[in-house]
Coordinates of C-alpha atoms in Angstrom, one line a residue:
K1 CA -0.2 0.0 0.1
A2 CA 2.8 2.4 0.7
K3 CA 4.3 2.0 -2.6
L4 CA 0.8 2.6 -4.3
D5 CA 0.6 5.4 -2.4
F6 CA 3.9 6.8 -3.4
I7 CA 3.4 6.3 -7.1
L8 CA -0.2 7.5 -7.2
M9 CA 1.0 10.9 -4.9
Y10 CA 3.5 11.4 -7.7
L11 CA 1.3 11.3 -10.5
K12 CA -1.6 13.3 -8.7
E13 CA 0.6 15.9 -7.5
N14 CA 3.7 16.3 -9.9
P15 CA 6.3 17.3 -6.9
N16 CA 9.8 17.9 -7.6
Q17 CA 11.7 14.5 -7.2
S18 CA 13.8 16.0 -4.1
Y19 CA 10.6 17.4 -2.4
H20 CA 8.7 13.8 -3.0
G21 CA 12.0 12.2 -1.5
Y22 CA 11.7 14.5 1.6
L23 CA 8.1 13.6 2.1
H24 CA 9.2 9.9 2.1
H25 CA 12.3 10.2 4.2
I26 CA 14.3 8.9 1.1
S27 CA 17.0 10.4 -1.4
Q28 CA 16.1 11.9 -4.8
S29 CA 18.0 9.1 -6.4
K30 CA 15.9 6.6 -4.7
V31 CA 12.7 8.6 -5.8
S32 CA 13.8 8.2 -9.4
E33 CA 14.6 4.6 -9.1
W34 CA 11.5 3.9 -7.3
I35 CA 9.2 5.9 -10.1
S36 CA 11.1 3.8 -12.8
Y37 CA 10.2 0.7 -10.9
L38 CA 6.6 1.2 -9.9
L39 CA 5.4 2.8 -13.4
P40 CA 5.4 -0.2 -15.0
V41 CA 4.2 -2.5 -12.3
L42 CA 1.0 0.0 -12.0
E43 CA 0.5 0.0 -15.7
E44 CA 0.6 -3.8 -16.0
S45 CA -1.9 -3.8 -13.1
L46 CA -4.3 -1.6 -14.9
Y47 CA -4.1 -3.7 -18.0
K48 CA -5.1 -6.7 -15.9
M49 CA -8.1 -4.8 -14.5
K50 CA -9.1 -4.1 -18.3
V51 CA -9.4 -0.5 -18.1
M52 CA -6.2 0.3 -20.3
P53 CA -7.2 2.0 -23.7
Q54 CA -6.3 0.7 -27.0
T55 CA -3.1 2.4 -28.2
G56 CA -1.0 2.9 -31.3
Y57 CA -1.9 3.3 -34.8
R58 CA -5.1 1.0 -35.0
Y59 CA -8.4 1.2 -33.4
K60 CA -11.2 -1.3 -33.5
C61 CA -14.4 -1.0 -31.8
S62 CA -14.4 -4.0 -29.5
A63 CA -17.6 -3.6 -27.7
V64 CA -20.7 -1.6 -28.5
R65 CA -21.2 0.7 -25.4
S66 CA -23.4 3.3 -26.9
D67 CA -24.8 4.6 -30.3
Y68 CA -21.9 6.8 -31.2
L69 CA -18.2 7.5 -30.4
L70 CA -16.4 11.0 -29.7
V71 CA -12.8 11.9 -31.2
D72 CA -10.9 14.8 -30.2
V73 CA -7.2 15.4 -29.6
T74 CA -5.7 16.7 -26.3
E75 CA -2.4 18.5 -25.6
R76 CA -0.1 18.5 -22.9
E77 CA 2.6 21.3 -22.0
V78 CA 6.4 20.1 -22.3
V79 CA 9.5 21.7 -21.4
R80 CA 10.6 24.0 -24.2
D81 CA 13.5 22.2 -26.0
T82 CA 16.9 23.9 -26.5
D83 CA 17.0 23.0 -30.2
P84 CA 15.6 25.8 -32.3
D85 CA 14.1 23.4 -34.7
N86 CA 12.5 21.2 -32.1
Q87 CA 11.2 24.4 -30.5
R88 CA 9.1 25.2 -33.8
E89 CA 8.1 21.3 -33.9
F90 CA 6.7 21.3 -30.5
Y91 CA 5.0 24.7 -30.6
S92 CA 1.2 24.8 -30.7
G93 CA -0.3 27.6 -32.6
K94 CA -3.4 26.9 -30.9
K95 CA -2.1 26.5 -27.2
K96 CA 0.8 29.2 -27.6
K97 CA 2.8 26.6 -25.8
H98 CA 5.2 23.9 -26.5
T99 CA 2.9 20.7 -26.4
I100 CA 2.6 17.1 -27.3
K101 CA -0.9 16.0 -28.3
N102 CA -2.8 12.6 -28.4
L103 CA -5.8 11.6 -30.2
A104 CA -8.3 10.1 -28.2
I105 CA -11.8 8.1 -28.8
T106 CA -14.4 8.0 -26.1
D107 CA -17.8 6.6 -25.6
H108 CA -20.9 8.5 -24.4
Q109 CA -19.9 7.9 -20.8
G110 CA -16.5 9.6 -21.1
Y111 CA -14.9 6.1 -21.1
I112 CA -11.6 6.5 -23.1
E113 CA -11.4 3.7 -25.6
F114 CA -8.4 4.6 -27.7
I115 CA -5.4 6.8 -27.5
S116 CA -2.9 7.6 -30.3
E117 CA 0.9 7.8 -30.0
S118 CA 2.2 11.4 -29.0
Y119 CA 2.7 13.7 -31.8
M120 CA 4.5 16.9 -31.5
G121 CA 2.3 20.2 -30.7
S122 CA 2.6 21.7 -34.4
V123 CA 1.2 18.5 -36.0
H124 CA -2.5 19.1 -37.1
D125 CA -5.2 17.0 -35.7
K126 CA -6.7 15.8 -39.3
T127 CA -2.6 14.7 -39.9
I128 CA -2.9 12.7 -36.6
W129 CA -6.1 11.2 -37.7
D130 CA -4.6 10.1 -41.4
Q131 CA -2.1 7.9 -39.5
I132 CA -4.4 5.6 -37.8
Q133 CA -6.6 2.8 -39.1
F134 CA -10.2 2.8 -37.6
D135 CA -12.8 0.2 -37.5
F136 CA -15.9 2.1 -36.0
K137 CA -18.2 -0.9 -37.1
D138 CA -21.5 0.9 -37.6
L139 CA -21.3 3.4 -34.7
N140 CA -21.6 7.1 -35.4
V141 CA -18.3 9.3 -35.0
L142 CA -18.7 12.9 -33.6
A143 CA -15.8 15.0 -34.3
D144 CA -15.0 19.0 -34.4
L145 CA -13.9 21.1 -37.5
G146 CA -10.3 20.1 -36.8
F147 CA -11.0 17.0 -38.5
Q148 CA -12.7 18.5 -41.4
G149 CA -12.6 16.1 -44.5
I150 CA -12.9 12.9 -42.5
E151 CA -16.7 12.5 -43.6
R152 CA -15.4 11.8 -47.3
E153 CA -13.5 8.4 -45.7
H154 CA -16.0 7.5 -43.2
I155 CA -19.6 7.8 -43.9
N156 CA -20.9 7.7 -40.3
A157 CA -18.4 10.5 -39.2
I158 CA -20.2 13.6 -38.2
L159 CA -18.9 17.2 -38.2
P160 CA -20.7 20.5 -37.3
Y161 CA -21.4 22.8 -40.0
K162 CA -18.9 25.5 -40.8
K163 CA -20.2 28.9 -41.2
P164 CA -20.1 30.1 -44.9
K165 CA -17.7 33.2 -45.6
G166 CA -20.0 36.4 -45.6
K167 CA -23.0 34.3 -44.6
E168 CA -25.0 32.8 -41.7
L169 CA -25.9 29.4 -40.8
T170 CA -29.6 28.3 -41.2
P171 CA -31.5 27.9 -38.0
L172 CA -31.7 24.1 -38.7
Q173 CA -27.7 24.0 -38.9
K174 CA -27.3 25.9 -35.9
Q175 CA -29.6 23.7 -34.1
I176 CA -27.5 20.7 -35.3
N177 CA -24.3 22.2 -34.3
H178 CA -25.7 22.8 -30.7
A179 CA -26.9 19.2 -30.6
I180 CA -23.1 17.7 -31.7
G181 CA -21.8 20.4 -29.0
S182 CA -24.1 19.2 -26.3
A183 CA -23.0 15.4 -27.1
R184 CA -19.3 16.3 -27.3
V185 CA -18.9 17.8 -23.9
K186 CA -18.5 14.1 -22.8
V187 CA -14.9 14.0 -24.6
E188 CA -14.0 17.4 -22.8
H189 CA -15.2 15.9 -19.5
A190 CA -12.9 13.0 -20.1
F191 CA -10.0 15.0 -20.6
S192 CA -10.8 16.9 -17.7
G193 CA -10.7 13.7 -15.8
V194 CA -7.4 12.6 -17.2
K195 CA -5.9 15.9 -16.1
R196 CA -6.9 15.3 -12.5
M197 CA -3.4 14.1 -12.5
K198 CA -1.1 17.3 -12.4
I199 CA 1.6 15.4 -14.0
I200 CA -0.7 15.8 -17.2
R201 CA -2.1 18.9 -16.5
N202 CA 1.1 20.9 -15.6
K203 CA 4.3 21.2 -17.7
I204 CA 5.5 17.8 -17.7
R205 CA 9.3 17.6 -17.0
L206 CA 9.9 13.9 -17.9
K207 CA 11.6 14.2 -21.1
T208 CA 11.7 10.8 -23.0
Y209 CA 8.9 9.9 -25.2
Q210 CA 8.5 6.4 -23.6
I211 CA 8.0 7.6 -20.3
R212 CA 5.8 10.5 -21.3
D213 CA 3.4 8.1 -23.2
Q214 CA 3.6 5.6 -20.5
V215 CA 2.3 8.5 -17.7
F216 CA -0.2 9.4 -20.1
R217 CA -1.6 5.8 -20.4
I218 CA -1.5 5.4 -16.8
A219 CA -3.7 8.7 -16.3
V220 CA -6.2 7.5 -18.8
A221 CA -6.5 4.0 -17.2
L222 CA -7.0 5.6 -13.8
H223 CA -9.8 7.7 -15.5
N224 CA -11.4 4.8 -17.0
L225 CA -11.4 3.0 -13.5
R226 CA -13.3 5.9 -12.2
V227 CA -15.8 5.9 -14.9
S228 CA -16.2 2.0 -14.8
F229 CA -17.0 2.2 -11.1
R230 CA -19.3 5.3 -11.5
T231 CA -21.3 3.3 -14.3
I232 CA -21.6 0.2 -11.9
Q233 CA -23.1 2.5 -9.0
I234 CA -25.6 3.9 -11.4
Q235 CA -26.8 0.8 -12.8
S236 CA -27.1 -0.7 -9.3

């Protein structure tokens, strides 16, 4: 239990390792050693609990949880690289910060079924989409205008109407956009759930892609664990 408290507190509060060592009466080097050991153990445990999302470059809808899925991209701030070229690659024009981003697919309850690999902040959302193979079965997929064009590849993709230049949307189009926006709130709630972990919400100091992705997977799985228990309580 003490080791679980140690690693969960580290993820939740994102402390300086020296300070975390002070709290647990161990050296900074021992903190680093324990983090390296405990992260894979925690990840494996979450896999066994079946709350870990699908990852990588292929998504297959494994179980029909709802009538539709939600797709969006979330960004995490990273420490600015010292190399000027890398700085430009990581710079997100949307966030005005240096970030990495992941595409995520959730169900209507906010359970995150899939996360992509991490991409540099300058990469467009649609570009990330194009790198992934999707099998949505017959489910509708709700996306925002950052994914414009996917409806030509996936007939079940539903995007809001874009306002024509110099014109207004019709009342019906506005109503449809409002309905899509209301449904898509769940994916924003899911991202908020993942970012309860300050190591995800705050600027991440960990520098390697592997550990950044590992920490993100774990944060998503912990969010899914909360959603699963919440769903069980509602059903009972």
